[in-house]
Coordinates of C-alpha atoms in Angstrom, one line a residue:
M162 CA 191.4 29.4 57.4
E163 CA 191.0 29.6 61.6
F164 CA 190.1 33.7 61.0
K165 CA 187.0 32.2 59.3
A166 CA 186.3 29.7 61.1
A167 CA 186.4 32.0 63.9
V168 CA 183.9 34.7 62.2
F169 CA 181.2 32.1 61.4
A170 CA 181.9 30.5 64.7
G171 CA 180.7 34.7 66.6
A172 CA 178.5 34.8 63.5
V173 CA 176.5 31.2 64.5
V174 CA 176.8 32.4 68.2
A175 CA 175.6 36.0 68.0
A176 CA 172.3 34.7 66.3
V177 CA 171.7 32.3 68.9
L178 CA 172.2 34.5 71.6
L179 CA 169.9 36.7 69.4
S180 CA 167.5 34.2 68.9
S181 CA 167.0 33.3 72.8
P182 CA 164.1 34.1 74.3
A183 CA 165.4 35.6 77.7
L184 CA 167.6 38.2 75.7
A185 CA 165.3 39.2 73.0
Q186 CA 163.4 42.7 73.4
K187 CA 160.9 42.9 76.2
K188 CA 157.7 43.0 74.3
S189 CA 155.0 45.8 75.9
P190 CA 152.7 44.2 79.0
P191 CA 148.8 43.7 76.5
A192 CA 146.8 47.2 76.9
L193 CA 143.8 46.6 79.4
A194 CA 139.9 46.7 78.3
P195 CA 138.6 49.9 79.3
A196 CA 136.9 49.9 82.6
T197 CA 133.5 49.4 82.8
V198 CA 131.0 52.9 84.1
S199 CA 128.2 51.7 86.0
L200 CA 125.7 54.1 85.2
P201 CA 122.4 55.1 87.2
P202 CA 119.5 53.7 85.0
S203 CA 117.5 55.9 83.5
P204 CA 114.3 57.4 84.8
A205 CA 110.4 55.6 84.2
P206 CA 109.2 58.2 81.7
A207 CA 106.5 60.4 82.9
P208 CA 102.5 58.8 82.8
A209 CA 101.0 60.5 80.1
P210 CA 98.8 63.1 82.2
H211 CA 95.1 62.5 82.0
Y212 CA 92.4 64.6 80.2
V213 CA 89.3 65.0 80.9
D214 CA 86.6 63.7 78.3
L215 CA 84.1 66.5 78.0
A216 CA 81.3 64.2 76.1
E217 CA 81.0 61.9 77.9
L218 CA 81.5 62.9 80.9
L219 CA 78.3 65.0 80.4
S220 CA 76.9 62.6 78.3
V221 CA 76.7 60.1 81.7
A222 CA 76.0 63.3 84.5
G223 CA 73.0 65.6 84.9
P224 CA 70.8 65.1 82.6
F225 CA 72.2 67.0 80.3
H226 CA 71.8 65.9 77.0
T227 CA 70.2 69.2 75.5
F228 CA 73.4 71.4 76.4
L229 CA 76.2 68.3 75.1
N230 CA 73.9 68.3 71.4
Y231 CA 74.1 72.3 71.8
L232 CA 77.6 71.8 72.5
E233 CA 78.3 69.1 69.6
K234 CA 76.6 71.0 66.7
T235 CA 78.5 74.3 67.4
N236 CA 82.0 72.5 68.1
V237 CA 82.4 74.5 71.0
I238 CA 83.2 71.3 72.5
E239 CA 86.4 70.9 71.4
T240 CA 87.0 74.7 72.3
F241 CA 86.7 74.0 75.6
Q242 CA 88.4 70.4 75.4
S243 CA 91.3 72.0 73.8
Q244 CA 91.4 74.7 76.9
A245 CA 91.2 72.2 79.4
N246 CA 94.1 69.8 77.4
K247 CA 96.3 71.8 76.1
T248 CA 96.2 75.4 78.4
D249 CA 97.8 75.7 81.9
E250 CA 94.5 78.5 83.0
G251 CA 92.2 75.2 82.9
V252 CA 88.5 75.7 82.4
T253 CA 85.3 76.2 84.8
I254 CA 81.8 75.4 82.7
F255 CA 78.7 76.2 83.9
V256 CA 75.8 73.2 82.5
P257 CA 72.1 74.4 82.5
K258 CA 70.1 70.7 83.6
D259 CA 67.9 69.9 80.5
S260 CA 64.6 70.7 82.6
A261 CA 66.6 74.7 82.5
F262 CA 66.2 74.8 78.6
A263 CA 62.5 72.2 78.7
A264 CA 61.5 75.9 80.8
I265 CA 62.1 78.3 78.0
K266 CA 59.5 78.9 75.0
K267 CA 61.8 76.3 72.2
S268 CA 61.6 78.7 69.3
T269 CA 64.0 80.4 72.0
F270 CA 66.7 78.7 70.9
S271 CA 65.7 77.4 67.7
N272 CA 65.4 80.9 65.8
L273 CA 69.4 81.8 67.0
T274 CA 71.5 81.8 64.3
G275 CA 74.9 79.9 64.3
D276 CA 76.9 82.5 65.9
Q277 CA 74.5 83.2 68.6
L278 CA 73.9 79.8 69.4
K279 CA 77.8 79.8 69.5
T280 CA 78.2 82.7 71.7
L281 CA 75.9 81.9 73.8
L282 CA 77.2 78.7 75.0
L283 CA 81.0 80.1 75.1
Y284 CA 79.2 82.5 77.8
H285 CA 78.5 79.3 80.1
A286 CA 81.7 79.4 80.7
F287 CA 85.0 80.6 82.1
P288 CA 88.5 80.2 80.0
R289 CA 90.5 78.9 83.9
F290 CA 89.7 76.9 86.4
Y291 CA 87.7 78.2 89.2
S292 CA 87.1 76.3 92.6
L293 CA 83.5 76.9 94.7
A294 CA 86.2 78.3 97.4
E295 CA 87.6 80.7 94.6
F296 CA 83.9 82.3 93.8
K297 CA 83.7 84.2 97.1
N298 CA 86.8 85.9 96.3
L299 CA 86.2 86.6 92.4
S300 CA 82.7 88.1 93.4
A301 CA 85.2 90.8 94.1
L302 CA 86.1 90.5 90.4
N303 CA 82.5 91.4 89.2
P304 CA 81.5 91.6 86.6
V305 CA 83.6 88.6 85.3
N306 CA 85.0 87.5 81.5
T307 CA 83.5 84.9 79.7
F308 CA 84.7 82.4 76.7
A309 CA 82.0 84.6 74.9
G310 CA 84.9 87.6 75.0
S311 CA 84.6 91.2 76.7
P312 CA 81.3 92.3 76.4
Y313 CA 79.9 88.9 77.3
T314 CA 80.2 88.9 81.4
L315 CA 78.9 88.2 84.4
N316 CA 78.3 88.8 88.3
L317 CA 78.6 86.1 90.5
T318 CA 77.8 86.0 93.9
D319 CA 78.0 84.4 97.4
D320 CA 74.4 84.0 99.3
M321 CA 76.1 82.7 102.4
G322 CA 77.2 79.5 100.9
S323 CA 75.4 79.4 97.7
I324 CA 76.4 80.7 95.1
Y325 CA 74.6 82.5 92.5
V326 CA 75.3 83.3 88.5
Q327 CA 73.7 86.3 86.9
S328 CA 72.9 87.3 83.7
M329 CA 70.9 89.9 82.4
W330 CA 67.8 88.0 83.1
S331 CA 68.6 85.0 84.6
K332 CA 70.2 84.9 87.6
P333 CA 70.2 81.1 88.5
K334 CA 72.2 79.1 91.5
I335 CA 75.2 76.2 91.3
S336 CA 72.6 72.9 92.4
S337 CA 76.2 70.8 92.3
S338 CA 79.7 70.4 91.5
V339 CA 80.0 67.8 88.6
Y340 CA 83.1 67.9 88.5
A341 CA 86.4 70.0 90.1
T342 CA 89.5 69.2 89.9
D343 CA 91.9 71.2 87.8
P344 CA 92.4 71.9 85.5
V345 CA 88.2 71.2 84.2
A346 CA 85.0 72.6 87.1
V347 CA 82.1 71.8 85.8
Y348 CA 78.5 73.0 87.8
A349 CA 75.0 72.5 87.3
L350 CA 72.5 74.8 86.8
N351 CA 68.7 75.1 87.5
K352 CA 68.4 78.2 84.6
V353 CA 70.0 79.3 81.2
L354 CA 72.8 81.8 81.4
L355 CA 71.0 84.6 78.9
P356 CA 73.2 87.7 77.8
M357 CA 71.2 91.1 76.7
Q358 CA 73.4 91.1 74.0
I359 CA 71.5 87.8 72.5
F360 CA 68.0 88.7 73.7
S361 CA 66.8 92.1 74.1
K362 CA 64.5 90.8 76.5
D363 CA 63.2 88.3 78.9
P364 CA 62.7 84.9 76.8
P365 CA 59.0 83.7 77.2
L366 CA 58.5 80.9 79.2
A367 CA 57.3 77.5 77.8
P368 CA 53.6 76.9 78.0
A369 CA 52.1 74.7 80.6
P370 CA 51.6 71.1 80.2
A371 CA 48.0 70.9 79.0
P372 CA 45.8 69.1 82.0
A373 CA 45.3 65.1 81.7
P374 CA 41.9 64.4 80.7
E375 CA 39.1 63.8 82.8
S376 CA 37.7 60.0 82.4
A377 CA 34.0 60.1 81.0
A378 CA 32.3 59.2 84.0
S379 CA 32.6 59.5 87.4
D380 CA 33.3 56.1 90.3
L381 CA 30.8 59.1 92.2
A382 CA 28.5 60.2 89.4
P383 CA 25.1 58.2 90.3
G384 CA 23.9 55.3 86.9
P385 CA 21.1 55.1 85.4
A386 CA 20.4 51.4 87.3
A387 CA 21.1 54.2 90.9
G388 CA 18.5 56.7 89.3
K389 CA 16.0 54.6 88.6
A390 CA 16.8 52.8 92.1
G391 CA 16.4 56.5 93.6
A392 CA 13.3 56.7 92.3
G393 CA 12.3 54.0 93.1
S394 CA 13.0 54.6 97.0
R395 CA 11.7 57.7 97.1
K396 CA 8.1 56.3 95.6
G397 CA 8.3 53.8 98.4
D398 CA 9.2 56.8 100.9
S399 CA 6.1 59.1 99.7
T400 CA 3.8 55.7 100.5
S401 CA 4.8 54.5 103.6
A402 CA 3.9 58.2 104.6
A403 CA 1.2 58.0 102.9
Y404 CA 0.1 54.8 105.5
S405 CA 1.1 56.7 108.5
V406 CA -1.7 59.4 108.0
D407 CA -4.0 57.4 107.6
A408 CA -3.3 55.4 110.4
V409 CA -3.0 58.4 112.3
N410 CA -6.4 59.5 111.1
G411 CA -7.8 55.8 112.1
L412 CA -7.1 56.3 115.7
V413 CA -8.0 59.4 116.1
L414 CA -11.5 59.0 114.8
A415 CA -12.0 55.4 116.6
A416 CA -11.0 57.7 120.5
A417 CA -13.4 60.5 119.5
A418 CA -16.3 57.3 118.7
S419 CA -15.6 55.7 122.2
L420 CA -16.3 59.3 123.8
M421 CA -19.3 59.7 122.6
L422 CA -21.0 56.2 123.3
L423 CA -19.6 57.3 127.5
V424 CA -21.0 60.0 126.7

């Protein structure tokens, strides 16, 4: 009996000891939260590249309306715009003024086929950006290929700072720089470039404008009333002259009579 009591007491003591927090198995420390890594801020996205709208540029500059109309009619404007936006070479365009087209007979351009007109427009551009300062060195490489291809070339000359662009039938001077920021250069010409591959001879000039009609009656021409007045004046002058002659004759006769009486 005592043995059972001792066993029971030992079991109770063991249970108490095992349930004591001090003797319980030491718990593992809680896992630490992962350290927050501070990353540098993401760089701002690069701004979208600025593209020059060639159609808008030519519509407000110039006037280049004739050249722009041809570019849009043939879709060559899209070719130039794509070259400016999507290539590293850029584009250089020579733009004749409206007066340059007006100086040539209209049938010169209206009689061209669609392909000829397109080639003529491509002939007015280089598939690369050139500043005015580069033309001096570029002239040493004459002839220079145009956008129209190798048969269609231009010669550039620098005459004491004035740049001339020579085709077969014309040698216009660059009259002004419309826009010249890489990758787009646009220069104004005072004549149309005319390649011999399209024009077998020098195109005729436009006829001179008709002179303005003269007024029906000149301000200096005498009118009917003036004619009558002039006639009256001439008649009065002749009458006065007749009276003067008669008076002189009368005096002469009177003097002669006086002399006779004295004798």
